[in-house]
Protein backbone atom coordinates (compact mmCIF):
# COMPACT_ATOMS: atom_id res chain seq x y z
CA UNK A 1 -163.63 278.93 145.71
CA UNK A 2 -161.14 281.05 144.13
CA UNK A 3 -161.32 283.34 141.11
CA UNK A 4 -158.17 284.36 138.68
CA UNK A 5 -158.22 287.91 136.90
CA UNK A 6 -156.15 289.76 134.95
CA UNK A 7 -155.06 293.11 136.89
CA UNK A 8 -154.31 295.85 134.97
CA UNK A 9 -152.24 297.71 137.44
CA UNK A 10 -150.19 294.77 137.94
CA UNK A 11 -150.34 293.35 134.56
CA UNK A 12 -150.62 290.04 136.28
CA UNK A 13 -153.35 286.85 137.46
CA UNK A 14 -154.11 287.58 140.57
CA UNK A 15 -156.32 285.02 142.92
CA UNK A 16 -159.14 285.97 145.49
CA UNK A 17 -161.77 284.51 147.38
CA UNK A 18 -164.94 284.41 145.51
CA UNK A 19 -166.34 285.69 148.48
CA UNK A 20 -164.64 288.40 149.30
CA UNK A 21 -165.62 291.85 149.68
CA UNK A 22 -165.40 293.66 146.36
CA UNK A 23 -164.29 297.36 147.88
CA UNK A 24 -161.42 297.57 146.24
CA UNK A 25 -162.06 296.26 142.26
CA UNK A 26 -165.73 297.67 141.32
CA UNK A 27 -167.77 300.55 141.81
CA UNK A 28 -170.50 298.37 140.63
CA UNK A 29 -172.11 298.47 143.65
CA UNK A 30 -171.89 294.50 144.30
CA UNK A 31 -170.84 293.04 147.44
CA UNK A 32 -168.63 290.20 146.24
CA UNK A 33 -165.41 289.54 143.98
CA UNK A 34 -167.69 287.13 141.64
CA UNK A 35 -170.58 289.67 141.06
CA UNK A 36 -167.88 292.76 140.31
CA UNK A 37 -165.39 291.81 138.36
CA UNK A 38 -165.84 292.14 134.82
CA UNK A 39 -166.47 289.15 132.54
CA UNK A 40 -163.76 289.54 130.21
CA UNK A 41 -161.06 290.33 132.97
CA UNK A 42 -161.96 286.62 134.69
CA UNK A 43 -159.57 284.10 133.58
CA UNK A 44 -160.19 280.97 135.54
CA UNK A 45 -161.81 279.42 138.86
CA UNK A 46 -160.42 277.35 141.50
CA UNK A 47 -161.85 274.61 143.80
CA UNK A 48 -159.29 275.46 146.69
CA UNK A 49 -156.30 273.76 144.52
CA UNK A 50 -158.35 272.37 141.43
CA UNK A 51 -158.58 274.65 138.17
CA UNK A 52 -162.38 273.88 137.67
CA UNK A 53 -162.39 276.57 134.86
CA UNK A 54 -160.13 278.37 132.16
CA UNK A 55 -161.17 280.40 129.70
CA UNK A 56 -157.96 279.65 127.87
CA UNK A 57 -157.56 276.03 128.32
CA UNK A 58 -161.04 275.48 127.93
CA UNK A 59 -161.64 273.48 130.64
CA UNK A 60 -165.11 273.27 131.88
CA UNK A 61 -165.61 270.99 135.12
CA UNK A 62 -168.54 273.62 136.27
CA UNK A 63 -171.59 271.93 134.34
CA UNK A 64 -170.27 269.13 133.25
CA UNK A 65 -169.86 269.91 129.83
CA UNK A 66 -166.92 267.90 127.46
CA UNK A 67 -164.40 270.47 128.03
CA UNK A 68 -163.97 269.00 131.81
CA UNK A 69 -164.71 265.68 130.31
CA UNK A 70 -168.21 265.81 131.56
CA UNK A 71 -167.12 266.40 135.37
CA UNK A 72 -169.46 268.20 137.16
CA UNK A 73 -168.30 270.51 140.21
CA UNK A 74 -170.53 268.50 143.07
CA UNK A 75 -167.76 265.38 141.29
CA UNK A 76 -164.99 268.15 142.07
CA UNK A 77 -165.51 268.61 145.55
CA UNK A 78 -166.53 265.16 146.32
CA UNK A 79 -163.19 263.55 145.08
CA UNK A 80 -161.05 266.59 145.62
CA UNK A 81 -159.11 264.65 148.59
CA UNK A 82 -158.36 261.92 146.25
CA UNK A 83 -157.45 264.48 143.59
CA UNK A 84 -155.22 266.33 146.28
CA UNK A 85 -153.29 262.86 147.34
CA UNK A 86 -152.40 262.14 143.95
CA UNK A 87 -151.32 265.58 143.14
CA UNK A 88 -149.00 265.70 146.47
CA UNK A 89 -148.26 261.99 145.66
CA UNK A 90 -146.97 262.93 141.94
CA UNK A 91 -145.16 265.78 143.48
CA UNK A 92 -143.22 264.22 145.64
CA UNK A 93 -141.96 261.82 143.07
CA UNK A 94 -141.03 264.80 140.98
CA UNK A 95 -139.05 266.42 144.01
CA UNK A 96 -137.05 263.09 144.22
CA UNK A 97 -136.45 262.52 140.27
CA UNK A 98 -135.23 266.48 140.50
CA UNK A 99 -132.87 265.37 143.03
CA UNK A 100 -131.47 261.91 141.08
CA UNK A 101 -131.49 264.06 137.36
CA UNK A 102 -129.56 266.66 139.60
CA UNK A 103 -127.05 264.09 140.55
CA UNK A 104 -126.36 262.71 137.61
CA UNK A 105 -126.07 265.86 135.48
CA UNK A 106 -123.96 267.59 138.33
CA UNK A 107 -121.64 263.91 137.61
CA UNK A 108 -121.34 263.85 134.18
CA UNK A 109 -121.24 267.97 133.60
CA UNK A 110 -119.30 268.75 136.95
CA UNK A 111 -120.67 271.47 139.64
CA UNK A 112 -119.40 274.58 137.97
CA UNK A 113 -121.50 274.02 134.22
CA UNK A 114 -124.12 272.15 136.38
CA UNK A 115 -124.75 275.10 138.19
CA UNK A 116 -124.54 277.37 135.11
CA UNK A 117 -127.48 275.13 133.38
CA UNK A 118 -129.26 275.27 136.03
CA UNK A 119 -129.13 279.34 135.94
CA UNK A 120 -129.97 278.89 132.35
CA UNK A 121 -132.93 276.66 133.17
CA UNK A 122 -134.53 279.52 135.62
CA UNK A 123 -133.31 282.35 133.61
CA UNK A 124 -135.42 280.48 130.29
CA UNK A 125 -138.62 279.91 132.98
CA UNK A 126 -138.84 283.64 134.09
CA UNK A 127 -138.00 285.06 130.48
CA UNK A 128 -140.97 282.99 128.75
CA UNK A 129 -143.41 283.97 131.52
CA UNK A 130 -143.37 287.18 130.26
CA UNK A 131 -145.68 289.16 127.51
CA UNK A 132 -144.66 289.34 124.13
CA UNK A 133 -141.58 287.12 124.22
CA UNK A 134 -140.76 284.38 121.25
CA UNK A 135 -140.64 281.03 123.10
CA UNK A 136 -139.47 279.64 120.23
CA UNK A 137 -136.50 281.63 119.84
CA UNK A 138 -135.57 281.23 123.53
CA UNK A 139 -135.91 277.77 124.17
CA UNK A 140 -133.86 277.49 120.38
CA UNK A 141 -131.29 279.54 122.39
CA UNK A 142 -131.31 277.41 125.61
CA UNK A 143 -131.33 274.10 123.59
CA UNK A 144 -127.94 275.10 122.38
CA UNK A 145 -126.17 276.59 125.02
CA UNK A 146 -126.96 273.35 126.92
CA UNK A 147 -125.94 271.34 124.19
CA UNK A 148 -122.57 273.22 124.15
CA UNK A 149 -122.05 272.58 128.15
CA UNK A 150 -122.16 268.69 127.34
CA UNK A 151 -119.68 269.23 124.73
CA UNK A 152 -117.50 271.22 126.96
CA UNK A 153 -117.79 268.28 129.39
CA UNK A 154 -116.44 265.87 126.35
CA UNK A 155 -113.73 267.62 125.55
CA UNK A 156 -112.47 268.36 128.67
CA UNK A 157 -113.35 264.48 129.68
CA UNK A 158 -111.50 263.37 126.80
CA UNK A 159 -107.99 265.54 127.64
CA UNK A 160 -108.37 264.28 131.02
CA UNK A 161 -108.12 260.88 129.87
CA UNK A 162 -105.16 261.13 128.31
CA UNK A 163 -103.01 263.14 130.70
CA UNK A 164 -104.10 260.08 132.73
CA UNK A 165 -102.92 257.33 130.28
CA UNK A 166 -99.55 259.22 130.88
CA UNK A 167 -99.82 259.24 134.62
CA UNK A 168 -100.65 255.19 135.33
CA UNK A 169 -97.54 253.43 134.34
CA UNK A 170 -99.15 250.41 135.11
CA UNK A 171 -100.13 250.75 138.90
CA UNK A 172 -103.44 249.51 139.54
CA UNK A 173 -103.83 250.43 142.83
CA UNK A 174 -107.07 252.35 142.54
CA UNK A 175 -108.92 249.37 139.86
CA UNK A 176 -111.66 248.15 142.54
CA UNK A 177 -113.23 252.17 143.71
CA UNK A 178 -117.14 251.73 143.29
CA UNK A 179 -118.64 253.07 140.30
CA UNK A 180 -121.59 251.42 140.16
CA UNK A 181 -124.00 254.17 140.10
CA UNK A 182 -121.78 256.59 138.40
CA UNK A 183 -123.34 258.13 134.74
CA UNK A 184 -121.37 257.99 131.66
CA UNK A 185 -120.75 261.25 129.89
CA UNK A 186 -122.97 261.28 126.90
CA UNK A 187 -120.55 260.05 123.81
CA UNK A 188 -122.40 261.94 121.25
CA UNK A 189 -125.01 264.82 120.86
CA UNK A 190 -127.55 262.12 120.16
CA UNK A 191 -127.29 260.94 123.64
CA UNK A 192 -126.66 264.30 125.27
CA UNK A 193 -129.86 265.55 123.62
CA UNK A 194 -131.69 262.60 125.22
CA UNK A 195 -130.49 263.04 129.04
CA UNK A 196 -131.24 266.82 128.79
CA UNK A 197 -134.67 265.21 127.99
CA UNK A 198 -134.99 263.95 131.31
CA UNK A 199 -133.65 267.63 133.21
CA UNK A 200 -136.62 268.58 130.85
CA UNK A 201 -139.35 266.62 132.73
CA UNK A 202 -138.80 268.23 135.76
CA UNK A 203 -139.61 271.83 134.65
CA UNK A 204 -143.07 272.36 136.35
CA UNK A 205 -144.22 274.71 133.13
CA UNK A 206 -145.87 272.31 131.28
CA UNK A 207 -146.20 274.33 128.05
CA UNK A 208 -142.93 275.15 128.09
CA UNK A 209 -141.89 271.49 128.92
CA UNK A 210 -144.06 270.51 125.73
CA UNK A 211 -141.70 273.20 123.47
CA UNK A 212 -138.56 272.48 124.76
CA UNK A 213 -139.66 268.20 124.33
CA UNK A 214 -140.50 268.94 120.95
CA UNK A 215 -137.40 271.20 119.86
CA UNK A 216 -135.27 268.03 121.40
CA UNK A 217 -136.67 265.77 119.42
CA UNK A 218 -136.61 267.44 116.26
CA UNK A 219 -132.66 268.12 117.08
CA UNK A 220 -132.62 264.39 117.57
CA UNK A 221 -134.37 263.87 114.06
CA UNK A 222 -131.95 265.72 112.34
CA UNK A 223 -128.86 264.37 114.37
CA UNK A 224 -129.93 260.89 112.92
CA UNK A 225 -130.90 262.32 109.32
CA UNK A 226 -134.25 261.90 109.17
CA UNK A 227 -135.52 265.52 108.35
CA UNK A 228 -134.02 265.18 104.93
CA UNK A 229 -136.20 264.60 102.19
CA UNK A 230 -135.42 262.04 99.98
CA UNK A 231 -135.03 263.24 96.04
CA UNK A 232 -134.66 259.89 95.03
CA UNK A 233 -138.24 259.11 95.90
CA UNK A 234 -140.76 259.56 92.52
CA UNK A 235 -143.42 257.43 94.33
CA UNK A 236 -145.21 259.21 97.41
CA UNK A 237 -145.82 256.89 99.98
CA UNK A 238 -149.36 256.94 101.65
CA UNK A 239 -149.55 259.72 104.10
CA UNK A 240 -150.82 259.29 107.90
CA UNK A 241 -152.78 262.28 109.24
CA UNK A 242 -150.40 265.08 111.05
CA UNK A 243 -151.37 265.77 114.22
CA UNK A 244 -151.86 269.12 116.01
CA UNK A 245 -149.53 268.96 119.03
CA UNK A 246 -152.38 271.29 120.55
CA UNK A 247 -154.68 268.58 120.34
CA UNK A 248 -152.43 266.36 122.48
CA UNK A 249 -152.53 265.84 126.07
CA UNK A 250 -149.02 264.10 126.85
CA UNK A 251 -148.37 262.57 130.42
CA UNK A 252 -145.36 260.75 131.68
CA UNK A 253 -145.51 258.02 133.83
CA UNK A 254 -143.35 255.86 136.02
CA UNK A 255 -142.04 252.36 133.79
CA UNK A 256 -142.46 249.11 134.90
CA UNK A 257 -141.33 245.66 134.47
CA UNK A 258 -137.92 244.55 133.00
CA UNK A 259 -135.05 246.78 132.02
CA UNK A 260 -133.92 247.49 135.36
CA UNK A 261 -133.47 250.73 137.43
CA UNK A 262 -133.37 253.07 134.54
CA UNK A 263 -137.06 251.74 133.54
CA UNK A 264 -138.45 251.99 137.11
CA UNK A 265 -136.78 254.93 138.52
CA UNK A 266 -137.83 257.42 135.38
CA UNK A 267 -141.05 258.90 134.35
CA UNK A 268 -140.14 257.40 130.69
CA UNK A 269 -143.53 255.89 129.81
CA UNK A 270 -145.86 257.95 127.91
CA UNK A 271 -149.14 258.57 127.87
CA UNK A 272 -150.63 260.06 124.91
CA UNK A 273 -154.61 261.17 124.51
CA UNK A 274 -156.07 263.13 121.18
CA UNK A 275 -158.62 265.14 122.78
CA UNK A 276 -160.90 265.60 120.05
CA UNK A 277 -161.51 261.60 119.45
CA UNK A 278 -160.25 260.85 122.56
CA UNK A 279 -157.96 258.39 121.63
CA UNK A 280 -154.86 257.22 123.63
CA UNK A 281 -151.83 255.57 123.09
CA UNK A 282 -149.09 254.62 125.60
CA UNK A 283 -145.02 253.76 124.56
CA UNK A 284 -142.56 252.26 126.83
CA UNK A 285 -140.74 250.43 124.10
CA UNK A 286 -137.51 251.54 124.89
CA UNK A 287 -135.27 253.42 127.82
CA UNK A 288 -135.29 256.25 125.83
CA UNK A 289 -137.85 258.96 126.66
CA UNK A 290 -137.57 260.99 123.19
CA UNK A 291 -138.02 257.52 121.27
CA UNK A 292 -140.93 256.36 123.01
CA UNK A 293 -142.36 259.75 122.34
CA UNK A 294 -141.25 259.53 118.81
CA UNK A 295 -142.91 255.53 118.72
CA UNK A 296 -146.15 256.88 120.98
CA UNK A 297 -146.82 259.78 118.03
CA UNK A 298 -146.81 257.09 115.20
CA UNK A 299 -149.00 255.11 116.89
CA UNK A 300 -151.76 257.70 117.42
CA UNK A 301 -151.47 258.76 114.01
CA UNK A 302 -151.54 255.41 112.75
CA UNK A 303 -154.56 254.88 115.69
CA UNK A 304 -156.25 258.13 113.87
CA UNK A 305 -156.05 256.80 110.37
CA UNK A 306 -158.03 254.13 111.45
CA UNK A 307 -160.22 256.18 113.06
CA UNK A 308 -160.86 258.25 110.48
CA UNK A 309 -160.75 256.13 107.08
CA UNK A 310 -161.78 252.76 108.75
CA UNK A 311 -161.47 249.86 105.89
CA UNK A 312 -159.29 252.93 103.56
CA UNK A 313 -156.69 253.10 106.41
CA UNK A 314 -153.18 252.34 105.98
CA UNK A 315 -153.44 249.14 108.28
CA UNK A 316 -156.38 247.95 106.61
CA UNK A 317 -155.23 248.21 103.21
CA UNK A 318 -151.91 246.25 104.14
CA UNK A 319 -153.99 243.12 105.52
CA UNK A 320 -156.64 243.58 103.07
CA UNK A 321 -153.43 243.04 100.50
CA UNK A 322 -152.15 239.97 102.46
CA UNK A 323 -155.29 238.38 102.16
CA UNK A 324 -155.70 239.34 98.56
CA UNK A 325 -152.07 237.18 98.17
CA UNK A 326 -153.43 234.08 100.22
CA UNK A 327 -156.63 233.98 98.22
CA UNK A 328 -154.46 234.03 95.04
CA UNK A 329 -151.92 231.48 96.07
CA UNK A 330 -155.01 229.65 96.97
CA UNK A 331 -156.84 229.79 93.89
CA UNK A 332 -153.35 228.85 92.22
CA UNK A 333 -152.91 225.88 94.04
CA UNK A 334 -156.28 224.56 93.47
CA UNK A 335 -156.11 225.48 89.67
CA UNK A 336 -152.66 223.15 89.98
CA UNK A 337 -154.61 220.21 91.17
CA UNK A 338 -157.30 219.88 88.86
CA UNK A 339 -154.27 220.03 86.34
């Protein structure tokens, strides 16, 4: 077992053996790291590589209480190998999709503004691990400077293209190289936004994965005009409960089944869980990673509604209104007949 503390000197989580001598952090007079330290300067506990407690995550997989989703630490240690081959299993996978999102954003942006989002990409991670900086307003900033890179790449792509038209003068020559597995340079913001998505996914932060997801998608949103309220509307329309994106536990997964190599070589399904109700929806409607997380958030809410209003939800009024109309159209056609 391992315990995480916040060190004043270092003004950092540090990790040591539970049972290890306590010389150094207490005057207490205890013998051992767990006895010494003070409560409020603990932060978490470790099963070798398992978090089985957080203060700030609230996870509780100690006593088995709902915060570790009633997992108990004899569980822990008994299915820790399994736990452990999974986690070096998932990975793994991440190492390789680093190296295939790599390749295809070193294609489409070329080496020299592939390696400069890249240096944006660590510069962002070691800037928001630090105290007292606005995540917001960083990942805001990185959002657009990579933004700009793809549009760089267009314009340069699209100059290139026609010096070239001038060059050909009809020789063919070079019409049968192998292209096959080359990426098209994003046409429009839209779908520039949506391959950043996927250099996203491989940022191991998941918190600041989750931001930087979100801040995409609402870019996206407004790309395709959908932020804009509509004046024209008098009549509201029935409102689904919001959700709390802290509420959400959101996984990506591997697709399967049809729609070829971009569906089973990306971690585009997702996996979506409301921790309070415990309710999960999954989405792998589309190729797109940002839609299906767009589709997979109306479904929980919609999921929720139903949840929480039962025969008053949105989908329950809507049938209960379709069979209101074939009762009707019933009752008319009888009332015809006796006519």
């Amino acid at each position: 077992f391992f315990v995480l503390y916040y060190d004043r000197l270092d003004d950092d989580i540090l990790q040591v053996r539970a049972d290890e001598t306590a010389n150094n952090i207490s005057d207490s007079g205890e013998t051992t790291v767990a006895l010494s330290l003070p409560e409020h300067r603990i932060v978490g506990i470790k099963y070798k590589d398992q978090i089985v407690w957080n203060r700030k995550e609230r996870i509780d997989k100690v006593f088995g209480s709902m915060g570790g989703k009633g997992t108990t630490i004899q569980q822990v240690i008994d299915g820790y190998d399994e736990w452990k081959a999974a986690l070096d299993a998932t990975i793994e996978w991440n190492r390789k999709r680093q190296v295939e999102i790599a390749k295809q954003l070193q294609q489409v942006l070329g080496s020299t503004r592939f390696s400069e989002l890249k240096e944006k990409s660590s510069k962002l991670q070691e800037t928001c691990a630090k105290a007292g900086v606005s995540v917001k307003k960083e990942v805001d900033s990185y959002v657009d400077q990579g933004l700009q890179l793809f549009r760089d790449a267009r314009k340069d792509s699209a100059a290139s293209s026609f010096e070239d038209v001038d060059d050909s003068d009809g020789d063919d020559s070079d019409g049968d190289d192998d292209d096959d597995d080359d990426v098209s340079l994003p046409s429009t913001d839209l779908e520039a936004l949506d391959l950043f998505s996927e250099l996203v996914l491989t940022l191991p932060d998941g918190d600041l994965r989750s931001t930087i997801l979100s801040e995409l998608s609402f870019r996206m949103d407004r790309f395709e005009g959908k932020n804009k309220p509509d004046k024209r509307t008098r009549r509201q329309p029935y409102q689904l409960p919001e959700l709390n994106e802290d509420e959400l536990t959101e996984n990506f997964v591997r697709g399967s089944g049809a729609g070829g190599q971009k569906i089973n070589k990306t971690s585009n399904r997702v996996v979506l869980v409301h921790e309070p109700t415990q309710l999960r929806v999954e989405c792998q409607d589309t190729r797109s990673l940002q839609q299906n997380r767009k589709i997979a958030r109306k479904r929980m809410r919609e999921k929720l509604d139903e949840f929480l209003h039962g025969n008053q939800s949105k989908s329950a009024m809507k049938q209960n209104k379709i069979v209101s109309k074939k009762q009707k159209a019933k009752a008319k056609r009888k009332a015809r007949a006796r006519k």
